[in-house]
mmCIF file of C-alpha atoms and ligand atoms in Angstrom:
data_model
loop_
_atom_site.group_PDB
_atom_site.id
_atom_site.type_symbol
_atom_site.label_atom_id
_atom_site.label_comp_id
_atom_site.label_asym_id
_atom_site.label_seq_id
_atom_site.Cartn_x
_atom_site.Cartn_y
_atom_site.Cartn_z
ATOM 1 C CA UNK A 23 -31.149 -37.646 -16.483
ATOM 2 C CA UNK A 24 -34.581 -36.401 -17.567
ATOM 3 C CA UNK A 25 -34.727 -39.068 -20.270
ATOM 4 C CA UNK A 26 -34.137 -41.783 -17.683
ATOM 5 C CA UNK A 27 -36.958 -40.352 -15.605
ATOM 6 C CA UNK A 28 -39.249 -40.412 -18.620
ATOM 7 C CA UNK A 29 -38.332 -44.018 -19.322
ATOM 8 C CA UNK A 30 -38.986 -44.887 -15.704
ATOM 9 C CA UNK A 31 -42.345 -43.144 -15.946
ATOM 10 C CA UNK A 32 -43.241 -45.038 -19.089
ATOM 11 C CA UNK A 33 -42.258 -48.309 -17.442
ATOM 12 C CA UNK A 34 -44.447 -47.593 -14.391
ATOM 13 C CA UNK A 35 -47.385 -46.417 -16.515
ATOM 14 C CA UNK A 36 -47.016 -49.667 -18.438
ATOM 15 C CA UNK A 37 -48.276 -51.377 -15.312
ATOM 16 C CA UNK A 38 -51.469 -49.312 -15.167
ATOM 17 C CA UNK A 39 -54.284 -51.345 -16.635
ATOM 18 C CA UNK A 40 -57.318 -50.264 -18.589
ATOM 19 C CA UNK A 41 -59.429 -53.094 -17.181
ATOM 20 C CA UNK A 42 -62.253 -52.961 -19.698
ATOM 21 C CA UNK A 43 -59.787 -53.363 -22.560
ATOM 22 C CA UNK A 44 -57.584 -55.903 -20.722
ATOM 23 C CA UNK A 45 -54.445 -54.014 -21.682
ATOM 24 C CA UNK A 46 -52.120 -51.474 -20.100
ATOM 25 C CA UNK A 47 -52.442 -47.804 -20.934
ATOM 26 C CA UNK A 48 -49.044 -47.536 -22.632
ATOM 27 C CA UNK A 49 -49.770 -50.427 -24.966
ATOM 28 C CA UNK A 50 -53.161 -48.891 -25.735
ATOM 29 C CA UNK A 51 -51.461 -45.651 -26.782
ATOM 30 C CA UNK A 52 -53.241 -43.634 -24.113
ATOM 31 C CA UNK A 53 -50.032 -42.033 -22.829
ATOM 32 C CA UNK A 54 -49.448 -39.169 -25.227
ATOM 33 C CA UNK A 55 -46.603 -37.274 -23.680
ATOM 34 C CA UNK A 56 -44.278 -37.442 -20.700
ATOM 35 C CA UNK A 57 -42.035 -34.624 -19.634
ATOM 36 C CA UNK A 58 -39.887 -34.698 -16.527
ATOM 37 C CA UNK A 59 -38.109 -31.621 -15.238
ATOM 38 C CA UNK A 60 -36.763 -30.575 -11.854
ATOM 39 C CA UNK A 61 -38.791 -32.921 -9.694
ATOM 40 C CA UNK A 62 -41.952 -32.347 -11.713
ATOM 41 C CA UNK A 63 -43.522 -34.709 -14.207
ATOM 42 C CA UNK A 64 -46.141 -33.753 -16.783
ATOM 43 C CA UNK A 65 -48.083 -36.413 -18.588
ATOM 44 C CA UNK A 66 -50.942 -36.384 -21.094
ATOM 45 C CA UNK A 67 -53.476 -39.199 -20.897
ATOM 46 C CA UNK A 68 -55.894 -39.597 -23.764
ATOM 47 C CA UNK A 69 -59.267 -41.279 -23.207
ATOM 48 C CA UNK A 70 -61.677 -42.379 -25.893
ATOM 49 C CA UNK A 71 -64.658 -42.943 -23.639
ATOM 50 C CA UNK A 72 -66.505 -40.709 -21.171
ATOM 51 C CA UNK A 73 -66.796 -43.209 -18.364
ATOM 52 C CA UNK A 74 -66.145 -41.202 -15.246
ATOM 53 C CA UNK A 75 -65.558 -44.127 -12.867
ATOM 54 C CA UNK A 76 -63.262 -46.000 -15.215
ATOM 55 C CA UNK A 77 -61.307 -42.933 -16.281
ATOM 56 C CA UNK A 78 -60.940 -41.780 -12.706
ATOM 57 C CA UNK A 79 -59.457 -45.132 -11.704
ATOM 58 C CA UNK A 80 -56.918 -44.973 -14.526
ATOM 59 C CA UNK A 81 -56.115 -41.359 -13.678
ATOM 60 C CA UNK A 82 -55.582 -42.190 -9.993
ATOM 61 C CA UNK A 83 -53.537 -45.321 -10.762
ATOM 62 C CA UNK A 84 -51.317 -43.256 -13.070
ATOM 63 C CA UNK A 85 -50.844 -40.626 -10.343
ATOM 64 C CA UNK A 86 -49.810 -43.314 -7.834
ATOM 65 C CA UNK A 87 -47.468 -44.932 -10.359
ATOM 66 C CA UNK A 88 -45.709 -41.663 -11.234
ATOM 67 C CA UNK A 89 -45.286 -40.684 -7.591
ATOM 68 C CA UNK A 90 -43.221 -43.838 -7.091
ATOM 69 C CA UNK A 91 -40.349 -42.316 -9.081
ATOM 70 C CA UNK A 92 -37.661 -41.171 -6.658
ATOM 71 C CA UNK A 93 -37.101 -37.408 -6.757
ATOM 72 C CA UNK A 94 -40.523 -36.611 -8.252
ATOM 73 C CA UNK A 95 -42.493 -34.261 -6.007
ATOM 74 C CA UNK A 96 -45.160 -33.019 -8.396
ATOM 75 C CA UNK A 97 -47.265 -34.999 -10.860
ATOM 76 C CA UNK A 98 -49.413 -33.146 -13.364
ATOM 77 C CA UNK A 99 -51.666 -35.301 -15.529
ATOM 78 C CA UNK A 100 -53.646 -33.612 -18.268
ATOM 79 C CA UNK A 101 -56.649 -35.481 -19.583
ATOM 80 C CA UNK A 102 -57.681 -35.308 -23.188
ATOM 81 C CA UNK A 103 -60.589 -36.952 -24.924
ATOM 82 C CA UNK A 104 -60.173 -37.997 -28.494
ATOM 83 C CA UNK A 105 -61.423 -40.667 -30.812
ATOM 84 C CA UNK A 106 -60.482 -41.376 -34.377
ATOM 85 C CA UNK A 107 -63.415 -41.225 -36.748
ATOM 86 C CA UNK A 108 -64.361 -44.819 -37.345
ATOM 87 C CA UNK A 109 -67.130 -46.206 -39.522
ATOM 88 C CA UNK A 110 -69.088 -46.768 -36.321
ATOM 89 C CA UNK A 111 -68.741 -43.169 -35.240
ATOM 90 C CA UNK A 112 -69.911 -41.864 -38.550
ATOM 91 C CA UNK A 113 -73.014 -44.016 -38.141
ATOM 92 C CA UNK A 114 -73.504 -42.677 -34.623
ATOM 93 C CA UNK A 115 -73.319 -39.119 -35.884
ATOM 94 C CA UNK A 116 -75.875 -39.909 -38.553
ATOM 95 C CA UNK A 117 -78.123 -41.369 -35.863
ATOM 96 C CA UNK A 118 -77.663 -38.322 -33.701
ATOM 97 C CA UNK A 119 -79.139 -36.154 -36.406
ATOM 98 C CA UNK A 120 -82.081 -38.514 -36.746
ATOM 99 C CA UNK A 121 -82.696 -38.926 -33.012
ATOM 100 C CA UNK A 122 -84.031 -35.359 -32.971
ATOM 101 C CA UNK A 123 -84.163 -33.904 -29.508
ATOM 102 C CA UNK A 124 -84.389 -37.195 -27.625
ATOM 103 C CA UNK A 125 -83.322 -35.934 -24.218
ATOM 104 C CA UNK A 126 -84.811 -32.460 -24.380
ATOM 105 C CA UNK A 127 -88.025 -33.196 -26.264
ATOM 106 C CA UNK A 128 -90.198 -32.248 -23.279
ATOM 107 C CA UNK A 129 -88.619 -28.833 -22.866
ATOM 108 C CA UNK A 130 -90.638 -25.989 -24.385
ATOM 109 C CA UNK A 131 -87.921 -23.396 -24.960
ATOM 110 C CA UNK A 132 -84.164 -23.729 -25.258
ATOM 111 C CA UNK A 133 -82.138 -20.566 -24.795
ATOM 112 C CA UNK A 134 -78.407 -20.506 -25.576
ATOM 113 C CA UNK A 135 -76.187 -17.984 -23.817
ATOM 114 C CA UNK A 136 -73.169 -17.233 -25.981
ATOM 115 C CA UNK A 137 -70.206 -14.889 -26.061
ATOM 116 C CA UNK A 138 -67.360 -14.049 -28.379
ATOM 117 C CA UNK A 139 -64.701 -14.559 -25.742
ATOM 118 C CA UNK A 140 -64.276 -15.831 -22.207
ATOM 119 C CA UNK A 141 -64.454 -13.747 -19.058
ATOM 120 C CA UNK A 142 -67.287 -11.426 -20.128
ATOM 121 C CA UNK A 143 -69.740 -12.916 -17.624
ATOM 122 C CA UNK A 144 -71.539 -15.426 -19.855
ATOM 123 C CA UNK A 145 -71.805 -18.091 -17.139
ATOM 124 C CA UNK A 146 -72.829 -15.502 -14.552
ATOM 125 C CA UNK A 147 -75.631 -14.403 -16.883
ATOM 126 C CA UNK A 148 -76.667 -18.015 -17.619
ATOM 127 C CA UNK A 149 -76.894 -18.968 -13.932
ATOM 128 C CA UNK A 150 -78.686 -15.824 -12.792
ATOM 129 C CA UNK A 151 -81.069 -15.939 -15.745
ATOM 130 C CA UNK A 152 -81.933 -19.554 -14.917
ATOM 131 C CA UNK A 153 -82.751 -18.528 -11.333
ATOM 132 C CA UNK A 154 -84.767 -15.566 -12.624
ATOM 133 C CA UNK A 155 -86.841 -17.849 -14.909
ATOM 134 C CA UNK A 156 -87.429 -20.142 -11.958
ATOM 135 C CA UNK A 157 -88.531 -17.271 -9.720
ATOM 136 C CA UNK A 158 -90.981 -16.180 -12.419
ATOM 137 C CA UNK A 159 -92.593 -19.609 -12.020
ATOM 138 C CA UNK A 160 -91.055 -21.438 -14.977
ATOM 139 C CA UNK A 161 -89.742 -24.962 -14.538
ATOM 140 C CA UNK A 162 -86.131 -24.392 -15.497
ATOM 141 C CA UNK A 163 -83.072 -26.452 -16.416
ATOM 142 C CA UNK A 164 -79.495 -25.296 -16.816
ATOM 143 C CA UNK A 165 -77.032 -27.096 -19.068
ATOM 144 C CA UNK A 166 -73.389 -26.138 -18.737
ATOM 145 C CA UNK A 167 -72.148 -26.960 -22.223
ATOM 146 C CA UNK A 168 -68.837 -25.210 -21.646
ATOM 147 C CA UNK A 169 -67.083 -28.576 -21.587
ATOM 148 C CA UNK A 170 -63.648 -26.963 -21.878
ATOM 149 C CA UNK A 171 -63.963 -24.914 -18.718
ATOM 150 C CA UNK A 172 -67.170 -25.736 -16.852
ATOM 151 C CA UNK A 173 -67.704 -23.006 -14.244
ATOM 152 C CA UNK A 174 -71.347 -23.639 -13.348
ATOM 153 C CA UNK A 175 -70.584 -26.253 -10.625
ATOM 154 C CA UNK A 176 -68.628 -23.652 -8.649
ATOM 155 C CA UNK A 177 -71.151 -20.875 -9.296
ATOM 156 C CA UNK A 178 -73.991 -22.921 -7.839
ATOM 157 C CA UNK A 179 -71.918 -24.714 -5.212
ATOM 158 C CA UNK A 180 -72.144 -28.289 -6.490
ATOM 159 C CA UNK A 181 -69.421 -30.672 -5.351
ATOM 160 C CA UNK A 182 -71.249 -33.967 -5.588
ATOM 161 C CA UNK A 183 -71.577 -36.344 -8.525
ATOM 162 C CA UNK A 184 -74.911 -36.900 -10.246
ATOM 163 C CA UNK A 185 -76.593 -40.223 -9.511
ATOM 164 C CA UNK A 186 -77.183 -42.740 -12.278
ATOM 165 C CA UNK A 187 -78.876 -46.101 -12.643
ATOM 166 C CA UNK A 188 -76.372 -47.034 -15.331
ATOM 167 C CA UNK A 189 -78.783 -45.906 -18.059
ATOM 168 C CA UNK A 190 -79.866 -42.372 -17.222
ATOM 169 C CA UNK A 191 -77.999 -39.692 -15.322
ATOM 170 C CA UNK A 192 -80.042 -37.580 -12.914
ATOM 171 C CA UNK A 193 -79.768 -33.796 -12.921
ATOM 172 C CA UNK A 194 -78.633 -32.031 -9.756
ATOM 173 C CA UNK A 195 -81.214 -29.666 -8.340
ATOM 174 C CA UNK A 196 -79.916 -26.314 -7.067
ATOM 175 C CA UNK A 197 -82.002 -23.277 -6.222
ATOM 176 C CA UNK A 198 -84.983 -25.005 -7.807
ATOM 177 C CA UNK A 199 -83.186 -25.421 -11.148
ATOM 178 C CA UNK A 200 -82.288 -28.836 -12.650
ATOM 179 C CA UNK A 201 -78.652 -28.656 -13.654
ATOM 180 C CA UNK A 202 -76.047 -30.695 -15.514
ATOM 181 C CA UNK A 203 -72.418 -29.965 -16.262
ATOM 182 C CA UNK A 204 -69.511 -31.935 -17.644
ATOM 183 C CA UNK A 205 -67.791 -30.644 -14.514
ATOM 184 C CA UNK A 206 -69.979 -33.098 -12.531
ATOM 185 C CA UNK A 207 -68.972 -36.040 -14.673
ATOM 186 C CA UNK A 208 -65.247 -35.778 -15.150
ATOM 187 C CA UNK A 209 -63.045 -35.419 -12.166
ATOM 188 C CA UNK A 210 -60.111 -33.292 -13.090
ATOM 189 C CA UNK A 211 -58.644 -30.095 -11.753
ATOM 190 C CA UNK A 212 -56.762 -29.521 -15.004
ATOM 191 C CA UNK A 213 -58.395 -28.022 -18.068
ATOM 192 C CA UNK A 214 -60.041 -30.744 -20.087
ATOM 193 C CA UNK A 215 -59.056 -31.061 -23.713
ATOM 194 C CA UNK A 216 -61.767 -32.440 -25.968
ATOM 195 C CA UNK A 217 -61.006 -33.200 -29.572
ATOM 196 C CA UNK A 218 -62.716 -34.480 -32.670
ATOM 197 C CA UNK A 219 -65.804 -36.575 -32.279
ATOM 198 C CA UNK A 220 -65.447 -36.697 -28.499
ATOM 199 C CA UNK A 221 -66.965 -33.214 -28.397
ATOM 200 C CA UNK A 222 -70.087 -34.492 -30.073
ATOM 201 C CA UNK A 223 -70.099 -37.527 -27.785
ATOM 202 C CA UNK A 224 -69.850 -35.340 -24.712
ATOM 203 C CA UNK A 225 -72.732 -33.169 -25.914
ATOM 204 C CA UNK A 226 -74.821 -36.217 -26.786
ATOM 205 C CA UNK A 227 -74.280 -37.649 -23.323
ATOM 206 C CA UNK A 228 -75.477 -34.442 -21.730
ATOM 207 C CA UNK A 229 -78.580 -34.304 -23.896
ATOM 208 C CA UNK A 230 -79.633 -37.932 -24.280
ATOM 209 C CA UNK A 231 -78.297 -39.683 -21.206
ATOM 210 C CA UNK A 232 -79.528 -37.062 -18.771
ATOM 211 C CA UNK A 233 -83.015 -37.360 -17.373
ATOM 212 C CA UNK A 234 -84.117 -33.807 -18.158
ATOM 213 C CA UNK A 235 -87.809 -34.587 -17.922
ATOM 214 C CA UNK A 236 -90.413 -31.919 -18.587
ATOM 215 C CA UNK A 237 -89.531 -28.247 -18.311
ATOM 216 C CA UNK A 238 -90.584 -24.839 -19.570
ATOM 217 C CA UNK A 239 -87.130 -23.585 -20.372
ATOM 218 C CA UNK A 240 -83.551 -24.780 -20.629
ATOM 219 C CA UNK A 241 -80.700 -22.288 -20.397
ATOM 220 C CA UNK A 242 -77.501 -23.456 -22.086
ATOM 221 C CA UNK A 243 -74.158 -21.953 -21.142
ATOM 222 C CA UNK A 244 -72.117 -22.318 -24.335
ATOM 223 C CA UNK A 245 -68.321 -22.221 -24.495
ATOM 224 C CA UNK A 246 -67.008 -18.861 -25.726
ATOM 225 C CA UNK A 247 -66.478 -18.340 -29.430
ATOM 226 C CA UNK A 248 -67.653 -20.555 -32.230
ATOM 227 C CA UNK A 249 -66.643 -24.161 -32.300
ATOM 228 C CA UNK A 250 -67.537 -27.826 -32.233
ATOM 229 C CA UNK A 251 -69.839 -27.580 -29.215
ATOM 230 C CA UNK A 252 -72.013 -24.944 -30.840
ATOM 231 C CA UNK A 253 -72.191 -26.911 -34.053
ATOM 232 C CA UNK A 254 -72.918 -30.193 -32.265
ATOM 233 C CA UNK A 255 -75.735 -28.605 -30.292
ATOM 234 C CA UNK A 256 -77.240 -26.887 -33.295
ATOM 235 C CA UNK A 257 -77.258 -30.204 -35.155
ATOM 236 C CA UNK A 258 -78.730 -32.085 -32.259
ATOM 237 C CA UNK A 259 -81.424 -29.891 -30.765
ATOM 238 C CA UNK A 260 -83.679 -27.074 -31.814
ATOM 239 C CA UNK A 261 -82.346 -24.021 -30.030
ATOM 240 C CA UNK A 262 -85.275 -21.613 -29.730
ATOM 241 C CA UNK A 263 -83.122 -18.517 -29.390
ATOM 242 C CA UNK A 264 -79.845 -17.120 -28.198
ATOM 243 C CA UNK A 265 -78.477 -14.155 -26.340
ATOM 244 C CA UNK A 266 -74.976 -12.855 -26.746
ATOM 245 C CA UNK A 267 -73.166 -11.542 -23.709
ATOM 246 C CA UNK A 268 -70.549 -8.853 -24.166
ATOM 247 C CA UNK A 269 -68.775 -6.065 -22.291
ATOM 248 C CA UNK A 270 -68.344 -2.507 -23.516
ATOM 249 C CA UNK A 271 -64.707 -3.165 -24.465
ATOM 250 C CA UNK A 272 -63.853 -3.100 -28.144
ATOM 251 C CA UNK A 273 -62.083 -6.445 -28.334
ATOM 252 C CA UNK A 274 -65.074 -8.340 -26.978
ATOM 253 C CA UNK A 275 -67.353 -6.550 -29.394
ATOM 254 C CA UNK A 276 -65.396 -7.635 -32.436
ATOM 255 C CA UNK A 277 -65.770 -11.235 -31.271
ATOM 256 C CA UNK A 278 -69.420 -10.767 -30.563
ATOM 257 C CA UNK A 279 -70.047 -9.869 -34.174
ATOM 258 C CA UNK A 280 -68.398 -13.134 -35.167
ATOM 259 C CA UNK A 281 -70.663 -14.928 -32.712
ATOM 260 C CA UNK A 282 -73.747 -13.259 -34.122
ATOM 261 C CA UNK A 283 -72.807 -14.247 -37.643
ATOM 262 C CA UNK A 284 -72.419 -17.890 -36.691
ATOM 263 C CA UNK A 285 -75.914 -17.975 -35.252
ATOM 264 C CA UNK A 286 -77.324 -16.221 -38.280
ATOM 265 C CA UNK A 287 -75.790 -18.813 -40.565
ATOM 266 C CA UNK A 288 -77.222 -21.695 -38.570
ATOM 267 C CA UNK A 289 -80.666 -20.104 -38.336
ATOM 268 C CA UNK A 290 -80.776 -19.871 -34.561
ATOM 269 C CA UNK A 291 -82.751 -16.721 -33.797
ATOM 270 C CA UNK A 292 -80.700 -14.084 -32.005
ATOM 271 C CA UNK A 293 -82.941 -12.501 -29.426
ATOM 272 C CA UNK A 294 -80.483 -9.752 -28.573
ATOM 273 C CA UNK A 295 -77.371 -8.636 -26.755
ATOM 274 C CA UNK A 296 -76.728 -8.414 -23.034
ATOM 275 C CA UNK A 297 -74.047 -5.905 -22.122
ATOM 276 C CA UNK A 298 -72.360 -6.903 -18.885
ATOM 277 C CA UNK A 299 -70.234 -4.700 -16.650
ATOM 278 C CA UNK A 300 -71.636 -1.658 -18.455
ATOM 279 C CA UNK A 301 -71.069 0.538 -15.408
ATOM 280 C CA UNK A 302 -70.009 0.254 -11.797
ATOM 281 C CA UNK A 303 -72.705 0.267 -9.169
ATOM 282 C CA UNK A 304 -71.346 1.692 -5.908
ATOM 283 C CA UNK A 305 -72.634 -0.601 -3.166
ATOM 284 C CA UNK A 306 -72.778 2.184 -0.562
ATOM 285 C CA UNK A 307 -74.441 4.999 -2.528
ATOM 286 C CA UNK A 308 -76.103 3.114 -5.376
ATOM 287 C CA UNK A 309 -74.481 5.626 -7.747
ATOM 288 C CA UNK A 310 -73.549 4.515 -11.248
ATOM 289 C CA UNK A 311 -70.064 5.097 -12.678
ATOM 290 C CA UNK A 312 -68.988 4.531 -16.252
ATOM 291 C CA UNK A 313 -66.148 1.970 -16.428
ATOM 292 C CA UNK A 314 -64.813 1.806 -19.941
ATOM 293 C CA UNK A 315 -65.817 5.153 -21.375
ATOM 294 C CA UNK A 316 -68.161 5.201 -24.348
ATOM 295 C CA UNK A 317 -69.575 1.750 -25.110
ATOM 296 C CA UNK A 318 -69.499 0.536 -28.685
ATOM 297 C CA UNK A 319 -72.207 -2.092 -28.164
ATOM 298 C CA UNK A 320 -74.907 0.316 -29.339
ATOM 299 C CA UNK A 321 -73.165 0.944 -32.676
ATOM 300 C CA UNK A 322 -72.800 -2.775 -33.345
ATOM 301 C CA UNK A 323 -76.368 -3.505 -32.260
ATOM 302 C CA UNK A 324 -77.674 -0.798 -34.581
ATOM 303 C CA UNK A 325 -75.462 -1.844 -37.463
ATOM 304 C CA UNK A 326 -76.608 -5.453 -37.295
ATOM 305 C CA UNK A 327 -80.143 -4.654 -36.146
ATOM 306 C CA UNK A 328 -80.006 -6.408 -32.795
ATOM 307 C CA UNK A 329 -81.494 -5.091 -29.615
ATOM 308 C CA UNK A 330 -79.562 -4.547 -26.382
ATOM 309 C CA UNK A 331 -81.824 -6.384 -23.987
ATOM 310 C CA UNK A 332 -80.078 -5.435 -20.752
ATOM 311 C CA UNK A 333 -77.167 -3.451 -19.340
ATOM 312 C CA UNK A 334 -75.799 -5.112 -16.239
ATOM 313 C CA UNK A 335 -73.570 -3.248 -13.799
ATOM 314 C CA UNK A 336 -70.267 -4.453 -12.460
ATOM 315 C CA UNK A 337 -71.407 -5.413 -9.018
ATOM 316 C CA UNK A 338 -69.040 -6.670 -6.287
ATOM 317 C CA UNK A 339 -71.806 -8.619 -4.520
ATOM 318 C CA UNK A 340 -72.689 -10.477 -7.729
ATOM 319 C CA UNK A 341 -69.064 -11.594 -8.068
ATOM 320 C CA UNK A 342 -68.612 -12.375 -4.384
ATOM 321 C CA UNK A 343 -71.721 -14.535 -4.182
ATOM 322 C CA UNK A 344 -70.919 -16.199 -7.500
ATOM 323 C CA UNK A 345 -67.578 -17.278 -6.068
ATOM 324 C CA UNK A 346 -69.359 -18.657 -3.023
ATOM 325 C CA UNK A 347 -71.766 -20.669 -5.166
ATOM 326 C CA UNK A 348 -74.832 -18.528 -4.611
ATOM 327 C CA UNK A 349 -76.550 -16.741 -7.521
ATOM 328 C CA UNK A 350 -77.541 -13.209 -6.522
ATOM 329 C CA UNK A 351 -80.989 -13.486 -8.125
ATOM 330 C CA UNK A 352 -81.790 -16.244 -5.659
ATOM 331 C CA UNK A 353 -79.993 -14.782 -2.652
ATOM 332 C CA UNK A 354 -81.275 -11.187 -2.846
ATOM 333 C CA UNK A 355 -84.270 -11.165 -5.215
ATOM 334 C CA UNK A 356 -84.939 -7.464 -4.749
ATOM 335 C CA UNK A 357 -81.338 -6.381 -5.410
ATOM 336 C CA UNK A 358 -81.038 -3.949 -8.322
ATOM 337 C CA UNK A 359 -79.063 -6.525 -10.347
ATOM 338 C CA UNK A 360 -81.603 -9.267 -9.606
ATOM 339 C CA UNK A 361 -84.364 -6.985 -10.850
ATOM 340 C CA UNK A 362 -82.485 -6.440 -14.112
ATOM 341 C CA UNK A 363 -82.182 -10.226 -14.507
ATOM 342 C CA UNK A 364 -85.890 -10.680 -13.801
ATOM 343 C CA UNK A 365 -86.823 -8.053 -16.412
ATOM 344 C CA UNK A 366 -84.443 -9.687 -18.871
ATOM 345 C CA UNK A 367 -86.016 -13.088 -18.201
ATOM 346 C CA UNK A 368 -89.507 -11.681 -18.765
ATOM 347 C CA UNK A 369 -88.470 -10.016 -21.998
ATOM 348 C CA UNK A 370 -86.779 -13.207 -23.221
ATOM 349 C CA UNK A 371 -89.854 -15.318 -22.538
ATOM 350 C CA UNK A 372 -91.952 -12.913 -24.606
ATOM 351 C CA UNK A 373 -89.449 -13.074 -27.449
ATOM 352 C CA UNK A 374 -89.226 -16.881 -27.305
ATOM 353 C CA UNK A 375 -93.013 -17.135 -27.499
ATOM 354 C CA UNK A 376 -93.057 -14.816 -30.515
ATOM 355 C CA UNK A 377 -90.349 -16.874 -32.231
ATOM 356 C CA UNK A 378 -92.380 -20.031 -31.663
ATOM 357 C CA UNK A 379 -95.531 -18.406 -33.031
ATOM 358 C CA UNK A 380 -93.737 -17.154 -36.133
ATOM 359 C CA UNK A 381 -92.274 -20.628 -36.701
ATOM 360 C CA UNK A 382 -95.609 -22.410 -36.456
ATOM 361 C CA UNK A 383 -97.706 -19.923 -38.405
HETATM 362 P P1 ADP B 22 -67.467 -16.197 -18.753
HETATM 363 O O1 ADP B 22 -68.505 -17.262 -18.558
HETATM 364 O O2 ADP B 22 -67.825 -15.243 -19.852
HETATM 365 O O3 ADP B 22 -66.072 -16.743 -18.889
HETATM 366 P P2 ADP B 22 -67.903 -15.625 -15.951
HETATM 367 O O4 ADP B 22 -69.391 -15.572 -15.842
HETATM 368 O O5 ADP B 22 -67.204 -16.860 -15.482
HETATM 369 O O6 ADP B 22 -67.440 -15.286 -17.447
HETATM 370 O O7 ADP B 22 -67.352 -14.342 -15.191
HETATM 371 C C1 ADP B 22 -65.964 -14.085 -15.070
HETATM 372 C C2 ADP B 22 -65.718 -13.407 -13.717
HETATM 373 O O8 ADP B 22 -66.332 -12.127 -13.700
HETATM 374 C C3 ADP B 22 -66.305 -14.167 -12.531
HETATM 375 O O9 ADP B 22 -65.452 -14.046 -11.431
HETATM 376 C C4 ADP B 22 -67.609 -13.437 -12.258
HETATM 377 O O10 ADP B 22 -68.015 -13.529 -10.893
HETATM 378 C C5 ADP B 22 -67.239 -12.009 -12.619
HETATM 379 N N1 ADP B 22 -68.402 -11.228 -13.089
HETATM 380 C C6 ADP B 22 -69.188 -11.509 -14.157
HETATM 381 N N2 ADP B 22 -70.134 -10.558 -14.302
HETATM 382 C C7 ADP B 22 -69.939 -9.672 -13.297
HETATM 383 C C8 ADP B 22 -70.600 -8.466 -12.905
HETATM 384 N N3 ADP B 22 -71.628 -7.972 -13.586
HETATM 385 N N4 ADP B 22 -70.127 -7.815 -11.805
HETATM 386 C C9 ADP B 22 -69.065 -8.291 -11.112
HETATM 387 N N5 ADP B 22 -68.411 -9.410 -11.437
HETATM 388 C C10 ADP B 22 -68.837 -10.103 -12.519
#
């Protein structure tokens, strides 16, 4: 029974055209997997180009086609991006290295916000830091390079698509910060799977095709861990410095050390560690409570000679406003947490300036 459904699905998808290639998506090998079970159909579609409009049309056509199957009530299409390494691609990669900072050349400092694992508050720190830099008077950009799970659009309340003249893509301005995220460009509620050279392509698009213009500082929200995005960015642009976000829990700390080592190897200066959710800040009394017992961040920082630049509390308002798309540093600038972000931003600017001086002297 299920097999027949899968054959039916394949037949219907065979009528979905990829207009620019003049061929249907089955013949082009874009349909990677179909699985039908109890009224639900899962399908993997693989794209080799980041063309939002075109891909969206194919995605929607495939949805419509699969819904035609009698008995199917749920269609789940997962999008992946992958391209085989061709001669052409290898040339493109070589050019990327030569193009040297094309899209971000007018930005003075580039700060990467990294973490060993997800869920430690890396994006929260990136967004609130960007707003803090802006409130200190710096012209600020924010690049959400977490292409696998872009969370910045939600955190700053962006639902619209960036405008483009076909050549350059315009940033979206929120809270006085120029922002860009892969979440603006690909329309998909499912996690996006990027593989191989498509990762580099996605990063290149966000650096070169975006009209970043002039700015004092760019904050980059990296994906957690160490992977292709980090390497692509390091190859492509000069990252002035990085901060590593962690929580006091042991598991995150082990990963953080791995993160630190990667940056050391690639010669991106590590400006320090930000410990998030270090303690709980009671909203009614302002009293501080320890959450995880003794933190191990200090031991690691000492062992590897990195400074802990800030200890951020677990704060319900920070989370609540983040979920609503409003960074706390912008909403309540004199909140205790906002003040910590402002101090962190000031300290980072000083460190970035010192790094620049030591590189030019
Ligand atoms: P990451 O980018 O590391 O995956 P996020 O920044 O997306 O983590 O944060 C994960 C969740 O934790 C979000 O719901 C966020 O609002 C919440 N969060 C992060 N930092 C704090 C904090 N200091 N206090 C309260 N909630 C926080």
